[in-house]
Coordinates of C-alpha atoms and ligand atoms in Angstrom, one line a residue:
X1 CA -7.6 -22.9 9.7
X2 CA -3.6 -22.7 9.7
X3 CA -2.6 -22.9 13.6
X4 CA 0.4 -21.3 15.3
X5 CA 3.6 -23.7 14.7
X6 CA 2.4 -23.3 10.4
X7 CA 5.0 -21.4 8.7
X8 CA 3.9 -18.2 6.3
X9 CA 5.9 -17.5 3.5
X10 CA 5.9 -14.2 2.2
X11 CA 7.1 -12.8 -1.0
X12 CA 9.4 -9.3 -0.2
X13 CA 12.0 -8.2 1.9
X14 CA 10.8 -4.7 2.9
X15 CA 9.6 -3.2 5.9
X16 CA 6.3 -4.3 5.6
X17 CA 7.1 -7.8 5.3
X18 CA 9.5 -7.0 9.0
X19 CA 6.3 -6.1 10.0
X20 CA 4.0 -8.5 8.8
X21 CA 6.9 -11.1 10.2
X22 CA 7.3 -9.5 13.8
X23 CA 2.7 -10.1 14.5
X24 CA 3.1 -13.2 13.1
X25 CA 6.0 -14.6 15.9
X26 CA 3.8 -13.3 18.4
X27 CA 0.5 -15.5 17.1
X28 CA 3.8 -18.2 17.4
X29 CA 4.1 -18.4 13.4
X30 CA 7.0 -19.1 11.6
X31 CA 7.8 -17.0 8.8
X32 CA 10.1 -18.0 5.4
X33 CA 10.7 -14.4 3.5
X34 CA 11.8 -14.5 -0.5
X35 CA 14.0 -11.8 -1.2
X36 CA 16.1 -10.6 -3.9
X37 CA 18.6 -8.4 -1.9
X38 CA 20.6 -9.8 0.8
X39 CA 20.1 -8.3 4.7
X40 CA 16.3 -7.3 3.7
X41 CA 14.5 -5.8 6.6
X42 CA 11.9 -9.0 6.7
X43 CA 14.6 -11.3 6.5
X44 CA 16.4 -9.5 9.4
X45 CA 13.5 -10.5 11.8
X46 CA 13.0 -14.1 10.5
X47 CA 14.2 -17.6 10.8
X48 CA 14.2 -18.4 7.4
X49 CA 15.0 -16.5 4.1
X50 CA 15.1 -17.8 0.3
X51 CA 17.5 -14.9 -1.4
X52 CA 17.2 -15.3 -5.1
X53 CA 15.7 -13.4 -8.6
X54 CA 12.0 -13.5 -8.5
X55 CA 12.7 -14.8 -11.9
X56 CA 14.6 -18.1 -10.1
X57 CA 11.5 -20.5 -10.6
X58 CA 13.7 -23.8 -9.0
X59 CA 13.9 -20.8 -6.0
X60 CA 10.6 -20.5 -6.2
X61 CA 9.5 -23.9 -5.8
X62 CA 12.0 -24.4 -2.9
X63 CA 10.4 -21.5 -1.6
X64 CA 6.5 -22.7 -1.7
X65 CA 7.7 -26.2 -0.5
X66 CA 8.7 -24.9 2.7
X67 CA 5.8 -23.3 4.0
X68 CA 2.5 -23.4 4.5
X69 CA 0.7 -20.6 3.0
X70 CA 2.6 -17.4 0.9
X71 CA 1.7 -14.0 1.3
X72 CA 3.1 -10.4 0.0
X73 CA 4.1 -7.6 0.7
X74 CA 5.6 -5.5 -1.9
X75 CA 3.2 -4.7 -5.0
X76 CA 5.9 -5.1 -8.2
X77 CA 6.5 -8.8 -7.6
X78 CA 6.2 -10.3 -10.8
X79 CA 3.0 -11.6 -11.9
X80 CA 4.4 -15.3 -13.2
X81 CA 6.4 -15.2 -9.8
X82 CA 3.4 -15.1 -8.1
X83 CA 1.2 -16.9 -9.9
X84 CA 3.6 -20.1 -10.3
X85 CA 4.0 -20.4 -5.9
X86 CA 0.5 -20.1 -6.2
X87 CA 0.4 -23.6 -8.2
X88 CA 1.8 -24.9 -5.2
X89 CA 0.2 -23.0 -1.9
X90 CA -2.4 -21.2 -1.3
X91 CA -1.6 -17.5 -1.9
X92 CA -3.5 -14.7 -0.2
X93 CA -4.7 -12.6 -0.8
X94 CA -5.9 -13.9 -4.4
X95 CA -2.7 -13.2 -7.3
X96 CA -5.4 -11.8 -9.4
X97 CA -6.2 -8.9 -6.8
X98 CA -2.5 -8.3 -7.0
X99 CA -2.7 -8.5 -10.8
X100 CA -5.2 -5.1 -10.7
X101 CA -3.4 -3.3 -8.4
X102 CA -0.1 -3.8 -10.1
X103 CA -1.5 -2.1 -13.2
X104 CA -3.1 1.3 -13.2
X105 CA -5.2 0.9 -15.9
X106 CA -7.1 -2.7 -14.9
X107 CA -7.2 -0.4 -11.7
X108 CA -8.9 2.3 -12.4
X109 CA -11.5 -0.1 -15.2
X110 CA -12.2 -2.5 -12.3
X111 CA -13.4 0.4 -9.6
X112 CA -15.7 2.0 -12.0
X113 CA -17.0 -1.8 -12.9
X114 CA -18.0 -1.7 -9.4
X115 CA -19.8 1.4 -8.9
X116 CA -17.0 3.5 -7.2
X117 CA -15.7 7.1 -8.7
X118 CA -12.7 7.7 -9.9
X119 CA -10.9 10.7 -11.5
X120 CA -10.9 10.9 -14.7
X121 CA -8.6 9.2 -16.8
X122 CA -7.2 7.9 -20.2
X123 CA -4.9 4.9 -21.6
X124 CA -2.4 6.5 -23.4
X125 CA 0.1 4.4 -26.1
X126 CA 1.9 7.2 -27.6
X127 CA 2.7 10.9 -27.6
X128 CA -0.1 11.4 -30.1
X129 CA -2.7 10.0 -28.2
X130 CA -1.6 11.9 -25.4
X131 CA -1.7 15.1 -27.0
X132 CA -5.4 13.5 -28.0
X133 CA -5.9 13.3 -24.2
X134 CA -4.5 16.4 -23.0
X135 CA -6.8 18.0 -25.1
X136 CA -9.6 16.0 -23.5
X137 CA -8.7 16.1 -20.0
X138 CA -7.8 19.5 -19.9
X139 CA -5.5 20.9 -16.9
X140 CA -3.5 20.0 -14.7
X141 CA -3.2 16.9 -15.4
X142 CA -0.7 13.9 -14.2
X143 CA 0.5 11.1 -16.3
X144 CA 2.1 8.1 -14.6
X145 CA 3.2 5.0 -15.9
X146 CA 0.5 1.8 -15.6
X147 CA 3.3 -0.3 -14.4
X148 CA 6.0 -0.2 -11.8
X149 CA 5.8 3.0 -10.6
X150 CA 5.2 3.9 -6.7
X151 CA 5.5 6.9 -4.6
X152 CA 5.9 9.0 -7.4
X153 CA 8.0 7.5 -9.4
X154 CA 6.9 7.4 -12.8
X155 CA 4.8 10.3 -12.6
X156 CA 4.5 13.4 -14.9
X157 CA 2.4 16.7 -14.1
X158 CA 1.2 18.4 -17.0
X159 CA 0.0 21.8 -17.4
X160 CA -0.8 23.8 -21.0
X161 CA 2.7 24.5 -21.4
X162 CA 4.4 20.7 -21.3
X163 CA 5.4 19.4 -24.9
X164 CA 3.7 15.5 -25.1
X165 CA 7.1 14.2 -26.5
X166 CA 9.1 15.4 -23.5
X167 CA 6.4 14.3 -20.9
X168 CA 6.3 11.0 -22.4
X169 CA 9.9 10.7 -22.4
X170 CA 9.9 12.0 -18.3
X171 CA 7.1 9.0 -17.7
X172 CA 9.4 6.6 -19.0
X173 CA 7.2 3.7 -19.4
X174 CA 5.6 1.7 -22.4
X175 CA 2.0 3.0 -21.1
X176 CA 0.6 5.5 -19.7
X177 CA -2.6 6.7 -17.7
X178 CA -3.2 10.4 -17.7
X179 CA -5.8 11.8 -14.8
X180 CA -7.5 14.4 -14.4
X181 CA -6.0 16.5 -11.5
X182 CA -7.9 16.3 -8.2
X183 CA -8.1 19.5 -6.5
X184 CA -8.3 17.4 -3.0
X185 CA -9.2 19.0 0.2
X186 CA -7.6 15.9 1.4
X187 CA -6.0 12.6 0.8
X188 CA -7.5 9.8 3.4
X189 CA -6.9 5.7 3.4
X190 CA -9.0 3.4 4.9
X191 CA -7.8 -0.3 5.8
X192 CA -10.5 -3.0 5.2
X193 CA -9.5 -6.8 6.9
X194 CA -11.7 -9.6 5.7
X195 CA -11.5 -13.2 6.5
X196 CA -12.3 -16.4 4.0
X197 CA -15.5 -16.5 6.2
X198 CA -16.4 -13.2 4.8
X199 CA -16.2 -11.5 8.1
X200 CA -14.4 -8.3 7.6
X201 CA -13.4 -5.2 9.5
X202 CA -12.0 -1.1 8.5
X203 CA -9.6 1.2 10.4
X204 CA -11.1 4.4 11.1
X205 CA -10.2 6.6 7.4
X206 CA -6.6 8.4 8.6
X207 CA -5.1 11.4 6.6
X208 CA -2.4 11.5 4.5
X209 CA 0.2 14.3 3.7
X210 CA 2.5 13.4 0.8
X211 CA 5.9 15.2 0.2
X212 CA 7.1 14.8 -3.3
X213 CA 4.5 12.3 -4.0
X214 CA 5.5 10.5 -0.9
X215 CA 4.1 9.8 2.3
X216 CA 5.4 12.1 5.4
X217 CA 2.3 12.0 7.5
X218 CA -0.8 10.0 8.5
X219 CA -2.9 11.6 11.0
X220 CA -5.1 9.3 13.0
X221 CA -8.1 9.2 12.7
X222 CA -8.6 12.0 9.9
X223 CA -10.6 14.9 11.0
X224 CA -13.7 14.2 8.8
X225 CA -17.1 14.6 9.3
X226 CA -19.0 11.1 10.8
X227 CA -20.7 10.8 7.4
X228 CA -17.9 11.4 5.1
X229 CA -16.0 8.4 7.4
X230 CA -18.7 6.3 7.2
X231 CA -19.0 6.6 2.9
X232 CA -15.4 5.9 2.9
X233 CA -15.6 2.9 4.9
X234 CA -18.1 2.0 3.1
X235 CA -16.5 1.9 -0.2
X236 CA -13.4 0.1 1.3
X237 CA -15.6 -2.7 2.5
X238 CA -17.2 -2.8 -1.2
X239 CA -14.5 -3.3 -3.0
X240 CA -12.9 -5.7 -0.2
X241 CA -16.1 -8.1 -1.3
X242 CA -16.1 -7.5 -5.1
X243 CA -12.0 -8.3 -4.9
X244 CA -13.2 -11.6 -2.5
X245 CA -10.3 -10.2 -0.8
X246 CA -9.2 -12.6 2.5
X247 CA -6.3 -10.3 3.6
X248 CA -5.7 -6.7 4.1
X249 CA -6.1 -4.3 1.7
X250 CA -5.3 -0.3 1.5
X251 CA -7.9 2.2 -0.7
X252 CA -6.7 5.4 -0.8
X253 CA -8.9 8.2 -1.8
X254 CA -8.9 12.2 -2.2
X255 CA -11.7 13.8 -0.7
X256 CA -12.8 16.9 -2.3
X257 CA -13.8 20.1 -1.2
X258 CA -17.8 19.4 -2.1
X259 CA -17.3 16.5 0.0
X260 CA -16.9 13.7 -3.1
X261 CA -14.9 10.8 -2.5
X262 CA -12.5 9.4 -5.2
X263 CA -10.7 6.2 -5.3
X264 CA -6.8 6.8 -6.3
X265 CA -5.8 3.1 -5.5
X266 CA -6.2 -0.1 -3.8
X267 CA -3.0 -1.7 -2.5
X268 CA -3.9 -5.6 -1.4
X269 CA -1.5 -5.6 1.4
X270 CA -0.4 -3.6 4.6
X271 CA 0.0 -0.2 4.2
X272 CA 2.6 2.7 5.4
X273 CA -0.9 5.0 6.1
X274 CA -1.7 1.7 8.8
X275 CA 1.6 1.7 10.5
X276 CA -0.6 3.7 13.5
X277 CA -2.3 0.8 13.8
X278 CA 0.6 -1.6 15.6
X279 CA 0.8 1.0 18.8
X280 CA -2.4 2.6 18.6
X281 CA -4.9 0.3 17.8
X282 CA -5.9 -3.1 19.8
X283 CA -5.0 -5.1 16.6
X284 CA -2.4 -3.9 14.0
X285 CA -3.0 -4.3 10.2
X286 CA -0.2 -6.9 10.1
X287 CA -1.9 -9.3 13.0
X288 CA -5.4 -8.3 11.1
X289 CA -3.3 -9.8 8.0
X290 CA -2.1 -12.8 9.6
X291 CA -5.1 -13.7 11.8
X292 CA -7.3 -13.5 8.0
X293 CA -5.2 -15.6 6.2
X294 CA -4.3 -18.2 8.6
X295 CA -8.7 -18.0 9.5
X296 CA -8.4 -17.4 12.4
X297 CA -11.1 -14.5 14.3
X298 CA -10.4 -10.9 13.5
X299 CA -9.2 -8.7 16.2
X300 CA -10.8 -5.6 17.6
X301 CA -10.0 -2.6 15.3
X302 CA -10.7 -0.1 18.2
X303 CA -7.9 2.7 18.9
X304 CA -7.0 2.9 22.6
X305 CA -5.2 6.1 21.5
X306 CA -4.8 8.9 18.8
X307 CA -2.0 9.2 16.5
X308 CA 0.3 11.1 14.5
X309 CA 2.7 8.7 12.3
X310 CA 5.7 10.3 10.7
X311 CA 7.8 8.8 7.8
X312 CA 11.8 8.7 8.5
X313 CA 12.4 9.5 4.9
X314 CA 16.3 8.9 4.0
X315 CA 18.4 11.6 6.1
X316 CA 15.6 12.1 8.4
X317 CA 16.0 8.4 10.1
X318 CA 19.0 10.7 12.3
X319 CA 16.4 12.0 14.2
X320 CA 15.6 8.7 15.7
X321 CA 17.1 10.0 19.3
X322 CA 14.9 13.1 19.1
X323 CA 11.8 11.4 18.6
X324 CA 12.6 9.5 21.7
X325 CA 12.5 12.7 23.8
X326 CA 8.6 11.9 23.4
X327 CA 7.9 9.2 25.6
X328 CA 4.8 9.0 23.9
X329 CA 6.6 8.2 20.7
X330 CA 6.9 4.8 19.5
X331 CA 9.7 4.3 17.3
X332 CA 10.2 2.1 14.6
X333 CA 13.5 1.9 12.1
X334 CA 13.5 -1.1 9.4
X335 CA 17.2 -1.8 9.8
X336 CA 18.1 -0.8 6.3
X337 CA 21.7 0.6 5.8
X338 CA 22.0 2.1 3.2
X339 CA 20.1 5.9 3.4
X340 CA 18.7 7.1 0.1
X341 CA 16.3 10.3 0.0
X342 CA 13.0 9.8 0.4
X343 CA 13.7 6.0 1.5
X344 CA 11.3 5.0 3.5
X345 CA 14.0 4.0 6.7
X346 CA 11.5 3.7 9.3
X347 CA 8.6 5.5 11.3
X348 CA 7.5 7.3 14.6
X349 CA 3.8 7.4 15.9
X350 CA 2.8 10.2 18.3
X351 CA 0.4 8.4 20.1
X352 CA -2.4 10.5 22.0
X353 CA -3.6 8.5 24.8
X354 CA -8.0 8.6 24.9
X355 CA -8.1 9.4 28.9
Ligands
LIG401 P1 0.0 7.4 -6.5 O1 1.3 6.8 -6.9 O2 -1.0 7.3 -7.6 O3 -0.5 7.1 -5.2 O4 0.4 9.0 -6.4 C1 1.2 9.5 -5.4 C2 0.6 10.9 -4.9 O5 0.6 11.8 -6.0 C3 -0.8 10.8 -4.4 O6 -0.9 10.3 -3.1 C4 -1.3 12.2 -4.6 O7 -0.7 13.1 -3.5 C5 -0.6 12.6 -5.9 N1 -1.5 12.3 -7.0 C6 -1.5 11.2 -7.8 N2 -2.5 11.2 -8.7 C7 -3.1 12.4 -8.5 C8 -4.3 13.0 -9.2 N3 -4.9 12.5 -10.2 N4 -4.6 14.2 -8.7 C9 -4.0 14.8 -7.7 N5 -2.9 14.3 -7.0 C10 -2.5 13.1 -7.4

């Protein structure tokens, strides 16, 4: 066990890393944050920040010799960044969980190695083989890019009309994964939490409304049938103990109208569709995350209250005043300055009180 007073390094500047920082000072946890861009919203909120290129290894080492244990909370950092800190600390969750997710393809192999559906999908090289696929697949059909892409970014819809050259060119990356489109009747995500003693917990499965392939809404819990929850639980916890996960990690799935579950993707870290969790829940998913890998006893994952979490997407964060007029909204802004659309600048969760 790592007790309060241990310092937890985590690798990212974002929000969720702000996030991940703020539980951890309240457990009375120091945090160290590496980050490549000055004023970083984690770095904002903690004592101690290492500001250099993931690809600084001297920064690096500096980095991993002044804390105790790393963590991270942004999916791109670079494998070798990772993997070299982890010569030095313990990193958690496991670099090779991050490895998967950080690669659509090993993604989408290792769920359907462990039992659990996915869409269908192809690895595509070239525009020939894509045209090979296509053909396959059939329509519509989205091809993204294996690496580096997130909320949308990367990502190509196809119908019969699109010419494989051009939509190869749109993707933009070296390869590609086309899917079969899911005709979802919605999009949920359930949290899973597990500690290095195996002892693990989910969030109730919460609902997701993307705009322009990025999240706007989560709607908590998701208004699912019992049954349909408890499969999606269910498969979170599954892959939680194939990964050996000791952490937090995200699996988001569609939910078709036949009442299927497919997997879409696992993100080994907090996650925007768990933000609800820090005012709504007796544990948030960044205490869950610091209580698992510091071992210490998992908090309750019980929800004192509904809720409705909104994304301030660029422009939007100038409604922070009007969300106030709610004094049942909790808001949240990640103290980034510069407003970009669709940038995630912070969040406001409608909380409905059980009575
Ligand atoms: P992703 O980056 O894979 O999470 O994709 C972002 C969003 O695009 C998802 O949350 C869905 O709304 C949509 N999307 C991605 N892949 C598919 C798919 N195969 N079928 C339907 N919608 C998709």
């Amino acid at each position: 066990m790592l007790a309060p007073g241990a310092t937890i390094g985590i690798l990212g500047g974002g929000q969720l890393g702000r996030m991940t920082a703020l539980a951890a000072a309240r457990l009375g946890y120091r945090c160290r944050v590496f980050a490549d861009e000055t004023d970083s919203p984690a770095a904002q909120v903690c004592g101690a920040a290492t500001l250099a290129e993931f690809a600084d290894r001297a920064a690096l080492e500096r980095f991993a010799g002044a804390v105790d244990i790393i963590t991270f909370e942004f999916e791109n950092i670079p494998a070798v960044a990772v993997r070299h800190v982890a010569a030095l600390k313990p990193v958690l969750p496991r670099p090779e969980i991050l490895e998967i997710a950080q690669d659509r393809l090993r993604e989408k192999d290792y769920l359907r190695s462990i039992g659990v559906e996915t869409t269908a999908y192809r690895a595509i090289s070239d525009p020939i083989a894509l045209l090979r696929a296509m053909r396959d697949l059939g329509f519509p059909a989205v091809l993204k890019t294996v690496r580096l892409g997130y909320d949308g970014k990367g990502q190509v819809t196809l119908t019969p009309e699109t010419n494989a050259e051009d939509a190869w060119r749109r993707m933009g990356g070296e390869i590609g994964i086309l899917e079969s489109f899911v005709d979802f009747a919605c999009e949920i995500s359930v949290i899973v939490a597990r500690g290095a003693n195996g002892a693990w917990t989910t969030y109730p499965p919460v609902e997701n409304q993307h705009v322009n392939h990025v999240l706007d809404t989560t709607i908590a819990p998701a208004r699912i049938p019992a049954e349909t929850a408890m499969r999606a639980e269910a498969i979170a916890r599954h892959v939680a103990e194939k990964l050996d996960l000791v952490g937090v990690l995200a699996v988001e799935m569609f939910l078709t109208e036949s009442g299927a579950i497919l997997v879409n993707e696992i993100a080994p870290r907090p996650h925007n569709s768990g933000h609800w969790t820090i005012d709504a829940c007796f544990t948030s998913q960044f205490e869950q995350l610091v209580r698992a890998i510091c071992g210490l006893p998992l908090g309750s994952v019980e929800h004192h209250s509904d809720a409705v979490m909104k994304n301030l997407l660029g422009s939007d964060v100038a409604t922070w005043r009007e969300a106030l007029n709610d004094p049942l909204a909790k808001l949240h802004l990640y103290g980034k300055t510069e407003i970009q659309p669709g940038r995630k600048m912070g969040h406001v969760t409608h909380l409905i009180p059980h009575r």
